[in-house]
């Protein structure tokens, strides 16, 4: 489905490991004060003064986490960085460095890795993180990418999953369900393409949701916004697996219950119309579809005036005593227990 715009195919064996690493990494710049030494030695050196350091790693495996038949490599590189930065921002921290490790089979030419690194490079520039190291090795089949993100936060400003209190407001950024519906559209087009390889997909009706799937943005802007509003959430998590499973993480780790209001969940009109087309319930998609990379947080009632009316922040419920349990309050005012059905890497076969 994705056209090969770059017909040149240079086998990786033509370069060898060291030339390959040099080729892929020689353009990375160092912009962070905390980077003392980047790529090129046995290890990078970082120096953080009066800051706490946060670190997070993710592993992405071809066939499990991504499908190269409809994900362009440039987008994959970009998304792999976003997935990691999102975890740093979810701590209320700023990302400063990443390392990138890849395992590739000889099925990939140099030009494919150039595409992947173009995406990584764009993301690093845009989000102002230095690429300070990594590892390159071969794999017998497919592509594996592991990124580690490093960030900094002023002591005492980090936000954990454990701090929510009864009566705190439950707040979400952006809108939900877009990435999942984008994936549904792309998978449908892939099936059409299998039957008729001449078909050219018309995705113009789905630009927003396809972009949400292929090119998500981590919410660095929200960490900056919270600082500007002088709001420190009591707890925070990024939404990688769907709203319900992230709510359950906060409730379990903070020992609270929750009332989540169905009619408050923010949905883009394109999500609603595509859900209608696919005959899927949009609330189910927001609760269980993953990969939106929005932030979910709890905010003390006293801070409500500071966040009220902000278009980036939607109050979708409030925290309760643990004994009250975790509930979705539907439009019909029924109370339904929230259960985890989030995207799970261990049983996801789609
Ligand atoms: P070593 O043999 O000590 O692992 P390498 O030759 O693998 O060293 O790496 C040389 C330098 O290049 C190191 O700074 C390493 O962090 C960096 N590097 C290796 N592979 C990658 C990669 N895929 N992306 C970014 N940096 C990399
Ligand atoms: Mg190495």
Short mmCIF file of C-alpha atoms and ligand atoms in Angstrom, two decimals:
data_model
loop_
_atom_site.label_atom_id
_atom_site.label_comp_id
_atom_site.label_asym_id
_atom_site.label_seq_id
_atom_site.Cartn_x
_atom_site.Cartn_y
_atom_site.Cartn_z
CA UNK A 1 0.00 0.00 0.00
CA UNK A 2 2.83 2.33 0.83
CA UNK A 3 4.64 3.12 -2.37
CA UNK A 4 8.37 2.67 -2.45
CA UNK A 5 9.46 6.17 -3.36
CA UNK A 6 13.12 5.33 -2.93
CA UNK A 7 13.93 2.44 -5.26
CA UNK A 8 17.61 2.38 -4.36
CA UNK A 9 18.46 -0.60 -2.14
CA UNK A 10 21.89 -0.72 -0.58
CA UNK A 11 22.46 -3.97 1.36
CA UNK A 12 23.56 -3.35 4.96
CA UNK A 13 26.44 -5.79 4.43
CA UNK A 14 27.98 -3.23 2.05
CA UNK A 15 28.67 -0.86 4.96
CA UNK A 16 29.43 -3.06 7.94
CA UNK A 17 28.40 -2.22 11.48
CA UNK A 18 30.67 0.74 12.20
CA UNK A 19 30.03 2.56 8.93
CA UNK A 20 26.32 1.94 9.39
CA UNK A 21 26.27 3.44 12.90
CA UNK A 22 28.29 6.41 11.72
CA UNK A 23 26.04 6.92 8.71
CA UNK A 24 22.88 6.86 10.81
CA UNK A 25 24.10 8.96 13.72
CA UNK A 26 26.64 11.48 12.47
CA UNK A 27 24.08 14.27 12.03
CA UNK A 28 22.68 14.21 15.57
CA UNK A 29 23.25 17.49 17.41
CA UNK A 30 23.70 18.06 21.12
CA UNK A 31 21.46 20.82 22.50
CA UNK A 32 20.85 19.92 26.12
CA UNK A 33 22.98 21.44 28.85
CA UNK A 34 22.92 18.11 30.71
CA UNK A 35 24.60 16.21 27.84
CA UNK A 36 28.35 16.17 28.49
CA UNK A 37 29.20 13.48 25.94
CA UNK A 38 26.90 11.98 23.31
CA UNK A 39 27.44 9.30 20.69
CA UNK A 40 30.97 8.12 19.95
CA UNK A 41 32.53 6.72 23.08
CA UNK A 42 31.81 3.58 25.09
CA UNK A 43 29.12 5.42 27.01
CA UNK A 44 27.43 8.80 27.07
CA UNK A 45 27.99 11.19 29.99
CA UNK A 46 25.16 13.24 31.48
CA UNK A 47 25.22 15.80 34.27
CA UNK A 48 22.08 16.96 36.05
CA UNK A 49 22.42 19.70 38.62
CA UNK A 50 19.82 19.83 41.40
CA UNK A 51 17.36 17.81 39.37
CA UNK A 52 15.84 14.41 39.73
CA UNK A 53 16.41 12.17 36.72
CA UNK A 54 13.62 10.05 35.24
CA UNK A 55 14.20 7.13 32.88
CA UNK A 56 11.81 5.01 30.84
CA UNK A 57 12.28 2.30 28.21
CA UNK A 58 10.03 0.75 25.57
CA UNK A 59 10.52 -2.14 23.22
CA UNK A 60 8.75 -2.31 19.86
CA UNK A 61 8.66 -5.56 17.87
CA UNK A 62 7.61 -5.90 14.25
CA UNK A 63 4.46 -8.00 13.98
CA UNK A 64 3.54 -7.36 17.62
CA UNK A 65 3.58 -3.57 17.97
CA UNK A 66 3.69 -2.42 14.37
CA UNK A 67 2.94 -3.65 10.88
CA UNK A 68 5.21 -2.30 8.15
CA UNK A 69 2.64 -3.00 5.44
CA UNK A 70 0.88 0.24 6.38
CA UNK A 71 3.25 2.05 8.72
CA UNK A 72 5.91 4.03 6.84
CA UNK A 73 9.32 3.69 8.52
CA UNK A 74 9.64 7.43 8.98
CA UNK A 75 6.41 7.46 10.99
CA UNK A 76 7.54 4.42 12.94
CA UNK A 77 10.73 6.19 14.00
CA UNK A 78 8.77 9.26 15.03
CA UNK A 79 6.18 7.26 16.94
CA UNK A 80 8.81 5.14 18.71
CA UNK A 81 10.26 8.35 20.15
CA UNK A 82 6.81 9.73 21.09
CA UNK A 83 5.85 6.58 22.98
CA UNK A 84 8.88 7.06 25.21
CA UNK A 85 8.67 10.82 25.65
CA UNK A 86 5.05 10.39 26.68
CA UNK A 87 6.16 8.37 29.72
CA UNK A 88 8.58 11.11 30.75
CA UNK A 89 5.92 13.84 30.45
CA UNK A 90 3.53 11.66 32.47
CA UNK A 91 5.94 12.13 35.40
CA UNK A 92 5.58 15.93 34.97
CA UNK A 93 9.22 15.89 33.79
CA UNK A 94 10.95 17.28 30.68
CA UNK A 95 12.63 14.81 28.34
CA UNK A 96 16.29 15.59 27.67
CA UNK A 97 17.97 12.58 26.02
CA UNK A 98 17.14 9.31 24.29
CA UNK A 99 19.10 6.23 23.29
CA UNK A 100 18.00 4.19 20.28
CA UNK A 101 18.74 0.50 19.86
CA UNK A 102 17.78 -1.45 16.78
CA UNK A 103 17.97 -5.04 15.57
CA UNK A 104 17.45 -5.49 11.82
CA UNK A 105 17.33 -8.43 9.45
CA UNK A 106 19.08 -8.29 6.08
CA UNK A 107 15.65 -7.82 4.49
CA UNK A 108 16.11 -4.10 5.26
CA UNK A 109 18.32 -2.04 2.98
CA UNK A 110 20.23 1.00 4.19
CA UNK A 111 17.55 3.26 2.70
CA UNK A 112 14.93 1.75 5.04
CA UNK A 113 17.05 2.58 8.09
CA UNK A 114 17.61 6.08 6.74
CA UNK A 115 13.84 6.53 6.70
CA UNK A 116 13.52 5.21 10.24
CA UNK A 117 16.25 7.57 11.45
CA UNK A 118 14.70 10.50 9.60
CA UNK A 119 11.61 10.03 11.77
CA UNK A 120 13.67 9.64 14.94
CA UNK A 121 15.67 12.72 14.04
CA UNK A 122 12.59 14.86 13.34
CA UNK A 123 11.06 13.85 16.67
CA UNK A 124 14.29 14.54 18.57
CA UNK A 125 14.60 18.02 17.02
CA UNK A 126 10.98 18.96 17.55
CA UNK A 127 10.93 17.86 21.17
CA UNK A 128 14.44 19.07 21.90
CA UNK A 129 15.99 15.80 23.06
CA UNK A 130 19.56 14.71 22.31
CA UNK A 131 20.17 11.25 20.84
CA UNK A 132 23.14 10.18 22.97
CA UNK A 133 23.66 6.52 22.17
CA UNK A 134 22.22 3.16 21.32
CA UNK A 135 23.13 -0.19 19.89
CA UNK A 136 22.91 -1.76 16.45
CA UNK A 137 22.70 -5.47 15.85
CA UNK A 138 21.22 -8.00 13.45
CA UNK A 139 18.04 -10.00 13.84
CA UNK A 140 17.02 -13.21 12.08
CA UNK A 141 13.65 -11.80 11.17
CA UNK A 142 12.06 -8.41 11.33
CA UNK A 143 12.81 -5.15 13.04
CA UNK A 144 13.12 -4.48 16.75
CA UNK A 145 13.45 -0.98 18.19
CA UNK A 146 14.14 -0.14 21.79
CA UNK A 147 14.26 3.47 22.93
CA UNK A 148 15.23 4.70 26.37
CA UNK A 149 14.20 8.21 27.31
CA UNK A 150 15.81 10.27 30.03
CA UNK A 151 14.30 13.37 31.56
CA UNK A 152 14.72 15.88 34.37
CA UNK A 153 12.37 17.32 36.93
CA UNK A 154 12.83 19.79 39.76
CA UNK A 155 12.94 17.99 43.06
CA UNK A 156 9.42 17.68 44.44
CA UNK A 157 7.69 18.44 41.13
CA UNK A 158 7.40 14.86 39.89
CA UNK A 159 3.87 13.45 39.74
CA UNK A 160 3.32 9.75 40.45
CA UNK A 161 0.37 7.42 39.96
CA UNK A 162 -0.08 7.13 43.70
CA UNK A 163 -1.20 10.61 44.82
CA UNK A 164 -4.90 10.80 43.91
CA UNK A 165 -7.29 11.65 46.77
CA UNK A 166 -11.07 11.28 47.08
CA UNK A 167 -12.84 14.37 45.65
CA UNK A 168 -9.96 15.19 43.27
CA UNK A 169 -11.09 15.93 39.73
CA UNK A 170 -10.28 13.41 37.02
CA UNK A 171 -8.92 15.33 34.02
CA UNK A 172 -7.87 14.22 30.54
CA UNK A 173 -6.05 16.10 27.77
CA UNK A 174 -7.05 16.21 24.09
CA UNK A 175 -9.54 13.66 22.82
CA UNK A 176 -9.69 9.88 22.90
CA UNK A 177 -10.24 6.93 20.58
CA UNK A 178 -8.70 8.49 17.46
CA UNK A 179 -5.63 6.26 17.29
CA UNK A 180 -7.71 3.09 17.59
CA UNK A 181 -10.18 4.15 14.90
CA UNK A 182 -7.27 5.18 12.66
CA UNK A 183 -5.91 1.66 13.05
CA UNK A 184 -9.31 0.19 12.09
CA UNK A 185 -9.30 2.26 8.89
CA UNK A 186 -5.72 1.26 8.02
CA UNK A 187 -6.42 -2.43 8.65
CA UNK A 188 -9.51 -2.29 6.46
CA UNK A 189 -7.49 -0.71 3.66
CA UNK A 190 -4.85 -3.41 4.05
CA UNK A 191 -7.48 -6.11 3.48
CA UNK A 192 -8.79 -4.28 0.42
CA UNK A 193 -5.24 -4.01 -0.91
CA UNK A 194 -4.66 -7.76 -0.46
CA UNK A 195 -7.65 -8.47 -2.71
CA UNK A 196 -6.87 -5.71 -5.20
CA UNK A 197 -3.27 -4.48 -5.16
CA UNK A 198 -4.13 -1.80 -7.75
CA UNK A 199 -6.50 -0.05 -5.35
CA UNK A 200 -5.46 3.36 -4.09
CA UNK A 201 -6.90 4.06 -0.68
CA UNK A 202 -8.81 7.31 -0.25
CA UNK A 203 -8.15 8.25 3.35
CA UNK A 204 -9.16 11.90 3.03
CA UNK A 205 -12.21 11.39 5.26
CA UNK A 206 -10.00 9.96 7.97
CA UNK A 207 -6.98 12.27 8.04
CA UNK A 208 -7.25 13.16 11.72
CA UNK A 209 -7.64 9.62 13.05
CA UNK A 210 -5.03 8.11 10.70
CA UNK A 211 -2.61 10.77 11.87
CA UNK A 212 -3.46 9.98 15.48
CA UNK A 213 -2.44 6.38 14.76
CA UNK A 214 0.62 6.98 12.59
CA UNK A 215 1.97 10.21 14.01
CA UNK A 216 0.96 10.69 17.64
CA UNK A 217 2.35 13.65 19.58
CA UNK A 218 3.51 13.33 23.19
CA UNK A 219 2.05 16.07 25.40
CA UNK A 220 5.14 18.08 26.27
CA UNK A 221 2.93 21.15 25.92
CA UNK A 222 0.77 19.99 28.82
CA UNK A 223 3.73 19.78 31.22
CA UNK A 224 4.55 23.37 30.22
CA UNK A 225 0.90 24.42 30.53
CA UNK A 226 0.58 22.94 34.04
CA UNK A 227 3.66 24.84 35.12
CA UNK A 228 2.27 28.06 33.66
CA UNK A 229 -1.12 27.52 35.35
CA UNK A 230 0.70 26.67 38.60
CA UNK A 231 -1.13 23.39 38.86
CA UNK A 232 0.59 20.29 40.15
CA UNK A 233 -1.67 17.29 39.54
CA UNK A 234 -1.99 14.88 42.47
CA UNK A 235 -1.39 11.93 40.12
CA UNK A 236 -0.75 11.44 36.41
CA UNK A 237 -0.34 8.68 33.79
CA UNK A 238 -0.16 8.64 30.01
CA UNK A 239 -2.89 6.91 28.04
CA UNK A 240 -1.18 4.18 26.07
CA UNK A 241 -3.62 1.32 26.69
CA UNK A 242 -7.02 3.04 26.84
CA UNK A 243 -8.79 5.19 29.42
CA UNK A 244 -10.22 2.37 31.53
CA UNK A 245 -6.98 0.58 32.22
CA UNK A 246 -5.17 3.86 33.04
CA UNK A 247 -7.96 4.90 35.43
CA UNK A 248 -7.67 1.53 37.13
CA UNK A 249 -3.89 2.02 37.53
CA UNK A 250 -4.42 5.37 39.25
CA UNK A 251 -7.24 4.08 41.48
CA UNK A 252 -5.38 0.91 42.52
CA UNK A 253 -2.09 2.70 43.14
CA UNK A 254 -3.71 5.66 44.93
CA UNK A 255 -6.25 3.48 46.79
CA UNK A 256 -9.29 5.43 45.61
CA UNK A 257 -12.47 4.82 43.67
CA UNK A 258 -13.74 6.88 40.74
CA UNK A 259 -16.91 8.13 39.08
CA UNK A 260 -16.27 8.64 35.36
CA UNK A 261 -18.99 10.42 33.36
CA UNK A 262 -19.66 8.98 29.92
CA UNK A 263 -21.06 12.26 28.58
CA UNK A 264 -17.86 14.13 29.50
CA UNK A 265 -15.40 11.92 27.58
CA UNK A 266 -13.89 14.11 24.80
CA UNK A 267 -14.32 12.66 21.30
CA UNK A 268 -13.39 14.18 17.96
CA UNK A 269 -16.27 14.33 15.43
CA UNK A 270 -14.22 12.10 13.09
CA UNK A 271 -14.03 9.44 15.82
CA UNK A 272 -17.80 9.62 16.28
CA UNK A 273 -18.57 9.37 12.55
CA UNK A 274 -16.05 6.55 11.98
CA UNK A 275 -17.46 4.64 14.96
CA UNK A 276 -20.90 4.95 13.36
CA UNK A 277 -19.52 3.70 10.05
CA UNK A 278 -17.84 0.69 11.71
CA UNK A 279 -20.81 0.16 14.02
CA UNK A 280 -18.66 0.40 17.16
CA UNK A 281 -19.65 2.20 20.35
CA UNK A 282 -17.52 5.33 20.72
CA UNK A 283 -17.40 5.12 24.53
CA UNK A 284 -16.04 1.58 24.26
CA UNK A 285 -13.37 2.87 21.87
CA UNK A 286 -12.36 5.68 24.24
CA UNK A 287 -12.27 3.27 27.19
CA UNK A 288 -10.48 0.37 25.52
CA UNK A 289 -8.73 1.62 22.39
CA UNK A 290 -5.09 2.43 23.02
CA UNK A 291 -2.26 4.59 21.73
CA UNK A 292 -3.77 8.05 22.12
CA UNK A 293 -0.81 9.21 24.26
CA UNK A 294 -2.89 11.83 26.02
CA UNK A 295 -2.34 12.49 29.72
CA UNK A 296 -4.78 11.46 32.44
CA UNK A 297 -4.41 13.26 35.77
CA UNK A 298 -6.15 14.03 39.01
CA UNK A 299 -6.34 17.63 40.21
CA UNK A 300 -7.31 18.97 43.64
CA UNK A 301 -10.72 20.75 43.75
CA UNK A 302 -8.93 23.92 44.91
CA UNK A 303 -7.16 24.10 41.55
CA UNK A 304 -10.40 23.94 39.55
CA UNK A 305 -10.51 27.70 38.86
CA UNK A 306 -7.05 27.44 37.26
CA UNK A 307 -8.00 24.73 34.78
CA UNK A 308 -11.63 25.70 34.19
CA UNK A 309 -12.41 26.43 30.55
CA UNK A 310 -8.95 25.45 29.29
CA UNK A 311 -9.54 23.78 25.90
CA UNK A 312 -6.68 21.30 26.52
CA UNK A 313 -8.10 19.96 29.77
CA UNK A 314 -11.44 18.20 30.22
CA UNK A 315 -12.87 17.19 33.59
CA UNK A 316 -14.37 13.73 33.07
CA UNK A 317 -15.16 12.70 36.63
CA UNK A 318 -13.93 12.70 40.17
CA UNK A 319 -12.18 10.41 42.59
CA UNK A 320 -14.09 8.73 45.43
CA UNK A 321 -13.31 6.61 48.47
CA UNK A 322 -11.82 3.25 47.56
CA UNK A 323 -14.81 1.44 49.08
CA UNK A 324 -17.16 3.11 46.55
CA UNK A 325 -15.42 1.29 43.66
CA UNK A 326 -14.69 2.39 40.09
CA UNK A 327 -17.72 3.27 37.96
CA UNK A 328 -18.72 4.67 34.62
CA UNK A 329 -21.85 6.80 34.97
CA UNK A 330 -23.61 6.39 31.62
CA UNK A 331 -25.74 8.92 29.75
CA UNK A 332 -28.74 7.00 31.10
CA UNK A 333 -27.28 7.55 34.59
CA UNK A 334 -26.59 3.88 35.10
CA UNK A 335 -23.51 3.00 37.11
CA UNK A 336 -21.35 0.36 35.40
CA UNK A 337 -18.17 -1.03 37.01
CA UNK A 338 -15.01 -0.09 35.10
CA UNK A 339 -13.01 -3.13 34.07
CA UNK A 340 -9.68 -3.31 32.28
CA UNK A 341 -9.97 -4.30 28.66
CA UNK A 342 -7.10 -2.21 27.50
CA UNK A 343 -4.78 -3.13 24.76
CA UNK A 344 -2.51 -5.82 26.14
CA UNK A 345 0.73 -6.73 24.39
CA UNK A 346 0.53 -10.26 25.79
CA UNK A 347 -2.83 -11.20 24.33
CA UNK A 348 -3.18 -8.84 21.41
CA UNK A 349 -3.41 -11.00 18.31
CA UNK A 350 -4.82 -8.47 15.88
P1 LIG B 1 29.96 -0.76 21.64
O1 LIG B 1 30.68 -1.79 20.82
O2 LIG B 1 30.72 -0.23 22.80
O3 LIG B 1 28.56 -1.18 21.95
P2 LIG B 1 29.09 0.63 19.31
O4 LIG B 1 30.07 0.51 18.21
O5 LIG B 1 27.89 -0.27 19.32
O6 LIG B 1 29.86 0.52 20.69
O7 LIG B 1 28.57 2.12 19.37
C1 LIG B 1 29.39 3.20 19.11
C2 LIG B 1 28.67 4.48 19.49
O8 LIG B 1 27.51 4.62 18.68
C3 LIG B 1 28.19 4.50 20.92
O9 LIG B 1 28.23 5.84 21.38
C4 LIG B 1 26.74 4.04 20.82
O10 LIG B 1 25.97 4.51 21.89
C5 LIG B 1 26.35 4.64 19.48
N1 LIG B 1 25.31 3.85 18.77
C6 LIG B 1 25.40 2.57 18.35
N2 LIG B 1 24.28 2.19 17.70
C7 LIG B 1 23.45 3.25 17.71
C8 LIG B 1 22.15 3.50 17.21
N3 LIG B 1 21.43 2.57 16.57
N4 LIG B 1 21.61 4.72 17.39
C9 LIG B 1 22.30 5.67 18.07
N5 LIG B 1 23.52 5.52 18.55
C10 LIG B 1 24.11 4.33 18.39
MG1 LIG B 2 27.13 -1.56 20.65
#
